[in-house]
Coordinates of C-alpha atoms and ligand atoms in Angstrom, one line a residue:
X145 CA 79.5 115.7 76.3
X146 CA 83.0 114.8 74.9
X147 CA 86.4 114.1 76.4
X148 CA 88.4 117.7 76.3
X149 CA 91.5 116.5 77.6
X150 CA 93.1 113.5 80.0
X151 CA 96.1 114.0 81.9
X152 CA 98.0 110.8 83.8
X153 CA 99.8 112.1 86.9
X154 CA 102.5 110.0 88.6
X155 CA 103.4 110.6 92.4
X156 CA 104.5 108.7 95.0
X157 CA 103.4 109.9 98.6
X158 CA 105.4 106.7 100.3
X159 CA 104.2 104.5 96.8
X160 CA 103.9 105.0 93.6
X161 CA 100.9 105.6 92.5
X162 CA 99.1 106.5 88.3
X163 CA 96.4 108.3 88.5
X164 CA 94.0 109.1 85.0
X165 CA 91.9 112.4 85.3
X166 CA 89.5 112.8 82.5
X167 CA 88.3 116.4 81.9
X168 CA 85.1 116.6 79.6
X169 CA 84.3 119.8 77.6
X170 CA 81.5 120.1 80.3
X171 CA 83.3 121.0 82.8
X172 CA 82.8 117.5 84.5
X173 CA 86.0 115.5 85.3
X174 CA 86.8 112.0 86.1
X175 CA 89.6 110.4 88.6
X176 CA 91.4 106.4 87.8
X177 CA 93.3 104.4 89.2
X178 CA 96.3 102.8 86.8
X179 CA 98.8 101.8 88.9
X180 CA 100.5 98.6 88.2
X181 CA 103.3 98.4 91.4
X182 CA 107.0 98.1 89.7
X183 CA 106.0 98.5 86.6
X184 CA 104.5 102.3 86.9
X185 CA 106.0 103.7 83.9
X186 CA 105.2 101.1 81.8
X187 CA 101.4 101.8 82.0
X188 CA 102.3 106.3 81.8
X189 CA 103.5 105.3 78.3
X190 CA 100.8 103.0 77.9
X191 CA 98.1 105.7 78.3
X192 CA 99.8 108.7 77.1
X193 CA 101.3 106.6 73.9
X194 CA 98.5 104.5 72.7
X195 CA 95.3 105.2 74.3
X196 CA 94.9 109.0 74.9
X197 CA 95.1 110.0 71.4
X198 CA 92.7 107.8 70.1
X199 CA 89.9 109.0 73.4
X200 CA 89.7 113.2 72.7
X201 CA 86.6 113.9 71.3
X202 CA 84.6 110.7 72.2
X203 CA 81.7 110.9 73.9
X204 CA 82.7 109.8 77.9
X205 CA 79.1 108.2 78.6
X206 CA 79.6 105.3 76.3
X207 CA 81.6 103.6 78.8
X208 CA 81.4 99.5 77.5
X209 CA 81.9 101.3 74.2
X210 CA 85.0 102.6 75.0
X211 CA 85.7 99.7 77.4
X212 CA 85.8 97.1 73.8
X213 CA 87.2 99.3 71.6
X214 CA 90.3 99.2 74.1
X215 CA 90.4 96.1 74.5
X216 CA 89.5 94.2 71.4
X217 CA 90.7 97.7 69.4
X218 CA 94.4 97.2 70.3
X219 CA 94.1 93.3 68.8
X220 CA 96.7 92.8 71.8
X221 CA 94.0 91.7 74.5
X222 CA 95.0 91.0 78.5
X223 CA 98.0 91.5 80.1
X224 CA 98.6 93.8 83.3
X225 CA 99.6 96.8 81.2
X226 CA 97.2 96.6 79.1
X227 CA 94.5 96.3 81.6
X228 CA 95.8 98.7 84.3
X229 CA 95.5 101.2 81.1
X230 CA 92.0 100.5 80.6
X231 CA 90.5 100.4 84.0
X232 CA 92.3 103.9 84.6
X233 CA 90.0 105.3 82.3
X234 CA 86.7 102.7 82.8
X235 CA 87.2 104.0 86.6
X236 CA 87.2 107.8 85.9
X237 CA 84.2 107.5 82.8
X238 CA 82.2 106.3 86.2
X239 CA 82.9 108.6 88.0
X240 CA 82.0 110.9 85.3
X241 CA 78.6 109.3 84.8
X242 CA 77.8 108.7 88.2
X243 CA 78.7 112.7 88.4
X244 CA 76.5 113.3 85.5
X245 CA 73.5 111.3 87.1
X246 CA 74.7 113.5 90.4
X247 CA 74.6 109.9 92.2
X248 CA 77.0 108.3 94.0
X249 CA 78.2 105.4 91.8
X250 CA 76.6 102.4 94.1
X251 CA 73.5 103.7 92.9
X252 CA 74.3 103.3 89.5
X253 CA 74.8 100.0 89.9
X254 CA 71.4 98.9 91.1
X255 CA 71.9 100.6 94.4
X256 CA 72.7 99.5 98.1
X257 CA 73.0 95.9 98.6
X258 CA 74.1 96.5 102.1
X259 CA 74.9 99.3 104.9
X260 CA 78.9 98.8 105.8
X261 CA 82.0 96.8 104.1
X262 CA 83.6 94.2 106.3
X263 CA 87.4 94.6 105.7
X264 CA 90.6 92.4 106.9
X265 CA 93.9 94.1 107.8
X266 CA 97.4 92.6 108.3
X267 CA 99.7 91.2 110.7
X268 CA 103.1 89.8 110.8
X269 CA 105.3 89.4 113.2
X270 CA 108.8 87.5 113.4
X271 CA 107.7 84.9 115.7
X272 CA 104.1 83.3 116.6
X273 CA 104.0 85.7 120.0
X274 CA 104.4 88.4 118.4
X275 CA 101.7 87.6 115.8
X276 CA 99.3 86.9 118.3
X277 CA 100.2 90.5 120.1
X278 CA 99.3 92.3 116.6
X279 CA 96.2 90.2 116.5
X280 CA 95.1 90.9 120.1
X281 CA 95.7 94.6 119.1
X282 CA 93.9 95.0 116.3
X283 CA 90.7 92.8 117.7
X284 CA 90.6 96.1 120.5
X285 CA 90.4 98.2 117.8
X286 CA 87.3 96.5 116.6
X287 CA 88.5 94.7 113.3
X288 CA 86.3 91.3 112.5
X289 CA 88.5 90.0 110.3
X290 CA 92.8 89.0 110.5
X291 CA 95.4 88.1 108.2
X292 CA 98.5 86.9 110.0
X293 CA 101.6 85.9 108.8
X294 CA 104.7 84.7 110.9
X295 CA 108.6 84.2 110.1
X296 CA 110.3 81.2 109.3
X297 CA 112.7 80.5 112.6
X298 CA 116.3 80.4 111.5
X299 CA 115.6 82.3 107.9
X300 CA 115.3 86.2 107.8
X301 CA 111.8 88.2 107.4
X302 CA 110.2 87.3 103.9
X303 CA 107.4 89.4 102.3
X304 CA 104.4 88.3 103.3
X305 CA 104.7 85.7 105.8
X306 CA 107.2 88.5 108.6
X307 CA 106.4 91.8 109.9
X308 CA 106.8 92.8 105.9
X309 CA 103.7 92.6 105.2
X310 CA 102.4 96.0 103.4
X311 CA 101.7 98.3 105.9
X312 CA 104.9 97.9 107.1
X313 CA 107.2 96.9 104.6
X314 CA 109.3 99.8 105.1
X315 CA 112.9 98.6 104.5
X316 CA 111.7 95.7 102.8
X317 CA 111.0 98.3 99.3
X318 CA 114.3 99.3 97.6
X319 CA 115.2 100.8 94.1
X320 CA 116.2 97.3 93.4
X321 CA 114.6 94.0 94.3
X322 CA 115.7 92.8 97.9
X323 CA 115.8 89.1 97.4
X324 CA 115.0 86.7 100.2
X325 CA 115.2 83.1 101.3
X326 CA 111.8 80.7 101.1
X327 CA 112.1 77.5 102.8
X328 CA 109.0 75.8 101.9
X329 CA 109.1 72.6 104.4
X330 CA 110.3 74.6 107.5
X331 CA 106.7 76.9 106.7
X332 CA 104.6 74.4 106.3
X333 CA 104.3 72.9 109.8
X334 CA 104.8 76.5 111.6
X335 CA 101.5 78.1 110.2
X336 CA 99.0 75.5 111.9
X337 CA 100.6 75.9 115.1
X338 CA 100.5 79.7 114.3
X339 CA 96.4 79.6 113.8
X340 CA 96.4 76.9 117.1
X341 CA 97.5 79.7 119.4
X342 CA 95.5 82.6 117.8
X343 CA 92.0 80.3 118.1
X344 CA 93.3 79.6 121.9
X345 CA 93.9 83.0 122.6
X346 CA 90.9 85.0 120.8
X347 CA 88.7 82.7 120.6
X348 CA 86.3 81.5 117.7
X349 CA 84.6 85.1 116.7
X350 CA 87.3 86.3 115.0
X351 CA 87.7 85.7 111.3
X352 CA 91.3 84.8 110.8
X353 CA 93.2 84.6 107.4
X354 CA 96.3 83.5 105.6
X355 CA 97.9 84.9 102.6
X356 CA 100.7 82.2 101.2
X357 CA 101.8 84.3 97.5
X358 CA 102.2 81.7 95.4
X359 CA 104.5 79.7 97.2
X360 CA 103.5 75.9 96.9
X361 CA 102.6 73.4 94.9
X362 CA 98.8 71.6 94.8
X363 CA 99.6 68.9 96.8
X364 CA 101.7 71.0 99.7
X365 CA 98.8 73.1 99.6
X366 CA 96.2 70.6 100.1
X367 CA 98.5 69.5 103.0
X368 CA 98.4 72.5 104.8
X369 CA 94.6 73.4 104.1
X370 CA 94.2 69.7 105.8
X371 CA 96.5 70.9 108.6
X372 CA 94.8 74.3 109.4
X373 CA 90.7 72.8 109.0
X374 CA 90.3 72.6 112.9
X375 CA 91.6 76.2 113.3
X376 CA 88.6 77.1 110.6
X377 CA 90.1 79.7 108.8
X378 CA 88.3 82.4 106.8
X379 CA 90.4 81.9 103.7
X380 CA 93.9 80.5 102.5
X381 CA 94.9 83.0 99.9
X382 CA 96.8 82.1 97.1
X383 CA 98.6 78.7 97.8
X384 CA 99.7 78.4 94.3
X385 CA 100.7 80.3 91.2
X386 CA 97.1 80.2 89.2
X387 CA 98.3 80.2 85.7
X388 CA 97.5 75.9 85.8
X389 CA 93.6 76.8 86.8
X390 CA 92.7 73.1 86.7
X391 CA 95.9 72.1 89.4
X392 CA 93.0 73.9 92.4
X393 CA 91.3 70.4 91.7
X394 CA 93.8 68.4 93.5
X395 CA 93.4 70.8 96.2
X396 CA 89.8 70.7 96.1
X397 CA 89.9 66.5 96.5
X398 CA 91.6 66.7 99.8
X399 CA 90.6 69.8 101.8
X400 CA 87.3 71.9 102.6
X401 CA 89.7 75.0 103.9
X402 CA 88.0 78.1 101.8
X403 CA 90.4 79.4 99.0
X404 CA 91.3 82.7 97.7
X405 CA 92.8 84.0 94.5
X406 CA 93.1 86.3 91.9
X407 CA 94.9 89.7 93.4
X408 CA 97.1 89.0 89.6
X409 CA 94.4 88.3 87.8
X410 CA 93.1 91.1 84.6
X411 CA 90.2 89.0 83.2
X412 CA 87.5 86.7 83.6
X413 CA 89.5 84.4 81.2
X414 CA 92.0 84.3 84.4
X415 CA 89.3 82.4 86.1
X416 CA 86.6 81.7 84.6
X417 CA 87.7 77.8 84.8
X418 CA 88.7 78.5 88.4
X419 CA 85.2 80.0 89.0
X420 CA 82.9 77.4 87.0
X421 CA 84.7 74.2 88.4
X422 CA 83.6 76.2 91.8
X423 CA 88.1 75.1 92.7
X424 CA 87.6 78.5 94.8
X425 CA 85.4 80.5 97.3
X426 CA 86.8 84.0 97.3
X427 CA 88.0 85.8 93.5
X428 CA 90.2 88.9 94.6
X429 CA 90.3 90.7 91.2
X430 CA 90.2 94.9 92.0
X431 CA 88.9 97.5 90.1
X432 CA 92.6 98.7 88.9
X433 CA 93.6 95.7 87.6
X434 CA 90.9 93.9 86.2
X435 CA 89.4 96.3 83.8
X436 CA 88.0 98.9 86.0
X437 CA 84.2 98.7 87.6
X438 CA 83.0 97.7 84.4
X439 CA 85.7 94.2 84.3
X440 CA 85.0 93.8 88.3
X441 CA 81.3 94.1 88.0
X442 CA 81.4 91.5 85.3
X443 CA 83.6 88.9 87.1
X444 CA 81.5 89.0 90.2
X445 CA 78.2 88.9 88.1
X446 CA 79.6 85.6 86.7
X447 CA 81.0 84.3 89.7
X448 CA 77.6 84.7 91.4
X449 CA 76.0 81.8 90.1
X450 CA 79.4 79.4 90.9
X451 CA 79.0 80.6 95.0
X452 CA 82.1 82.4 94.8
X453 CA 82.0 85.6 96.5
X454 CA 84.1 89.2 95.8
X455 CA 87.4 89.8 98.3
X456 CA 88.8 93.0 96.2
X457 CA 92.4 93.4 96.6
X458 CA 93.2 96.2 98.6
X459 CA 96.7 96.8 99.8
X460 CA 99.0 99.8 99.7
X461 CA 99.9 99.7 96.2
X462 CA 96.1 100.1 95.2
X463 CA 95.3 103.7 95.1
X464 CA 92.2 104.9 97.4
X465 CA 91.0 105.9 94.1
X466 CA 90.7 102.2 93.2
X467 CA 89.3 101.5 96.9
X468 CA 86.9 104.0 96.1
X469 CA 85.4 102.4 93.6
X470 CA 85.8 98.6 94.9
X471 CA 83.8 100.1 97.8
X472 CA 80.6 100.8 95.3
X473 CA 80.9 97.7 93.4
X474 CA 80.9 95.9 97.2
X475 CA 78.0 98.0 98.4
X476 CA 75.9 97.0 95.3
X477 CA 76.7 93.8 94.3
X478 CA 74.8 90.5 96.0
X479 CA 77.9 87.9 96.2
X480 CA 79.9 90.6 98.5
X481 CA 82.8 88.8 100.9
X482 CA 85.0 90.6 101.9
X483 CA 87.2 93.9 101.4
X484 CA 91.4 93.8 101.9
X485 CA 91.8 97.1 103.4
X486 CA 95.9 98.2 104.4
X487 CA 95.1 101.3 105.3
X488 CA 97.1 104.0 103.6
X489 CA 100.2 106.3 105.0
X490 CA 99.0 109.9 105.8
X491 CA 100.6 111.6 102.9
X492 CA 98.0 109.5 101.2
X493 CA 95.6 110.2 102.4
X494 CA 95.7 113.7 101.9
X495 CA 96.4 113.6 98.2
X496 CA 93.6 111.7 97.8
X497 CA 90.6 113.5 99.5
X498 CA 87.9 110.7 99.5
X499 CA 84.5 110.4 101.2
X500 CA 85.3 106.8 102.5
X501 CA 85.9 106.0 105.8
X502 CA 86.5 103.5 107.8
X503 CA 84.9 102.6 111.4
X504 CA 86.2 99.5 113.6
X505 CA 86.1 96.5 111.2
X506 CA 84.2 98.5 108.1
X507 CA 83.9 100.8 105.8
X508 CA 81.4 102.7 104.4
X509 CA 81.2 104.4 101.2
X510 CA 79.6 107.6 101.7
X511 CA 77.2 109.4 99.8
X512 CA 79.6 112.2 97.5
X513 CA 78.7 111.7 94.2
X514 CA 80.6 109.7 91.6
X515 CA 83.1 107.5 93.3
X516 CA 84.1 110.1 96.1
X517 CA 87.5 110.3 95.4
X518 CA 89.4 113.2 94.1
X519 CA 93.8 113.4 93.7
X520 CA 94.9 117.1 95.2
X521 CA 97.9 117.4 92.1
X522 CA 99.3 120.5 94.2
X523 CA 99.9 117.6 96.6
X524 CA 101.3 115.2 94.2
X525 CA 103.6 117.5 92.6
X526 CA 105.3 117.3 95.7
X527 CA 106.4 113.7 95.8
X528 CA 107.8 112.8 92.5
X529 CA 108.2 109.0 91.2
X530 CA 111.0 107.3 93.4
X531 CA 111.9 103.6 91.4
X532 CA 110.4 101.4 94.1
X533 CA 110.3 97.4 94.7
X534 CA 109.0 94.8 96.4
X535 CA 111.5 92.1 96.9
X536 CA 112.0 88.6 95.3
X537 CA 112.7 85.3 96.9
X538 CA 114.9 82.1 96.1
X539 CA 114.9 78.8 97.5
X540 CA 117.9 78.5 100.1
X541 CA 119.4 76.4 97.3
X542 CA 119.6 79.5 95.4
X543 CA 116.7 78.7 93.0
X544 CA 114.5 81.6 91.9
X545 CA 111.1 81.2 93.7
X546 CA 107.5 82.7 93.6
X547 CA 106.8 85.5 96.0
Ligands
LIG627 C1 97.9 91.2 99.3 C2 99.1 91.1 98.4 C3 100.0 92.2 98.3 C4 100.8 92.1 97.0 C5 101.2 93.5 96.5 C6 101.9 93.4 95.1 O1 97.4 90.1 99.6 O2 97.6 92.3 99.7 O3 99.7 89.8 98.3 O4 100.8 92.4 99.4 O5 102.0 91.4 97.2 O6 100.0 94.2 96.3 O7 102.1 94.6 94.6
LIG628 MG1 97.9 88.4 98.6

């Protein structure tokens, strides 16, 4: 079998989205996920520039192969672009495989490690009562686990901690960056009392979560993981920026609140100092960033043997076809936690026909072969790229800030 042809298609059915298709001389074909959010294009030239060229004629079944000879090939290794380019294609040589085999791709991974996916979904809300509502409504419609995020009184919503979370970030994306306000001591004593009232009103069943983007330093963040122990969170996600892997000791010292990281994260070399000091509980690398099934599969393998289990990013801006195949590499591997699932907008959904589905607080794979999911590009021809960003925040002093 070789590689006929690969086409990248960019469309943007509410987000933009790059999706590789690989087409063998066999007839068989093969569907990626590239999509880097605000920085599309950058991975279109990427592909159809640099990598493309070199991939006609190989033979689509030598997956780590091709997988190397990306990366070490280019002498440029890691980086975002870089790595959104090769898990695009790692994700649709799978699928080729797996369609080869005429297995779904969980089987070519060693096979079912369990039945259903637990996922978390988002809330926000602009002030704790409102939080709570959204929480209270998504517990009826059966969901196990809840991230909520709440406003900072007196400053206007901010990505990720207001009702701008993804699913609703609707005027929050613009053609240019909205920038916000961050006000790091007026958040840091809301969010316990946020968590207090959610435990009081649903109870302890409930597996409730926190996403903080980077925001604090080590020592604010091992405040507030002291702060929020009684409430016995699931996870605090991302308290600080991770480039400084060995800073997650000092937070270690002073807290046992579970942490999650890594939605930013391309390589193993990201964390591996993260993982092997065991600093966190949860590594959230995805399929689409992280060098396809073949990078995921390798940075859970590793992770393992430190405890730490997989939490796949999943929000908008990661295509179902990279959901897709998170959802195999969670159903097969043994160290599974936990799936981020947004949810998608109907337009979607229906460009991207896939056999997973979702039921209450889960979701299950299904049994299509390869990774079960396929782009409709009569569909995507229809929405065109549209510039799209999420916003940026500064300090109310005006100082630029992580978001
Ligand atoms: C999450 C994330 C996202 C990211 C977004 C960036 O936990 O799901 O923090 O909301 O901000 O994916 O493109
Ligand atoms: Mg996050």
């Amino acid at each position: 079998m070789k590689i006929k042809d690969i086409k990248v298609i960019v469309a943007s059915p509410g987000r933009n989205f790059v999706t590789v298709k690989i087409i063998t001389d066999e007839g068989l074909y093969g569907i990626g996920d590239a999509t880097v959010n605000g920085r599309e294009k950058a991975v279109v030239s990427y592909l159809v520039d640099h990598v493309i060229p070199c991939l006609i004629g190989r033979d689509p079944m030598q997956i780590e192969d091709i997988w190397q000879y990306l990366y070490k090939g280019a002498y440029w290794r890691r980086g975002p672009i870089t790595m959104a380019a090769i898990s695009g294609i790692d994700i649709a040589l799978w699928d080729i495989k797996a369609k080869a085999a005429n297995m779904p791709l969980y089987q070519l991974l060693g096979g079912s490690s369990r039945e259903r996916i637990m996922i978390y979904q988002h809330v926000g809300g602009l002030d704790i009562n409102e939080v709570v509502e959204g929480v209270v409504r998504l517990k009826e419609r059966g969901l196990v686990a809840i991230r909520a995020q709440v406003s900072i009184p007196g400053l206007p919503p901010i990505y990720g901690t207001g009702p701008s979370t993804d699913q609703s970030a609707g005027g929050m994306i613009q053609a240019r960056p909205v920038e916000e306000v961050w006000s790091t001591h007026k958040y840091m004593p809301l969010v316990p009392k946020l968590f207090e009232k959610l435990r009081d009103t649903v109870g302890w069943d409930l597996h409730l979560l926190h996403d903080v983007h980077h925001r604090l330093t080590p020592i604010e963040a091992a405040r507030l993981g002291k702060d929020l122990e009684p409430f016995r969170l699931f996870w605090l996600e991302d308290p600080v920026p991770a480039e400084l892997q060995e800073g997650f000791r000092l937070i270690r010292q002073h807290t046992t609140q579970p942490i999650a990281l890594g939605e930013i994260f391309n390589t193993i070399w990201d964390c591996q100092q993260l993982i092997a000091e065991q600093l966190i509980d949860y590594i959230r690398v995805t399929s689409v960033h992280a060098g396809g099934v073949t990078g995921i599969k390798r940075i859970f393998d590793f992770a393992s043997i430190y405890h730490v289990r997989s939490a796949c990013h999943g929000p908008m801006d990661v295509s179902p076809v990279a959901m897709g195949a998170n959802l195999h590499v969670d159903r097969a591997i043994p160290n599974f936690g936990i799936q981020e699932y947004s949810g998608y907008l109907e337009e979607t959904h229906a460009m991207f026909p896939h056999a997973f589905a979702q039921s209450g607080g889960y979701l299950t794979t299904g049994e299509a072969i390869g990774h079960g999911v396929d782009i409709d590009e009569k569909i995507a021809a229809k929405y065109p790229y549209e510039a799209a960003y999420l916003p940026v925040a500064r300090a109310e002093d005006g100082t630029m800030w992580s978001w």
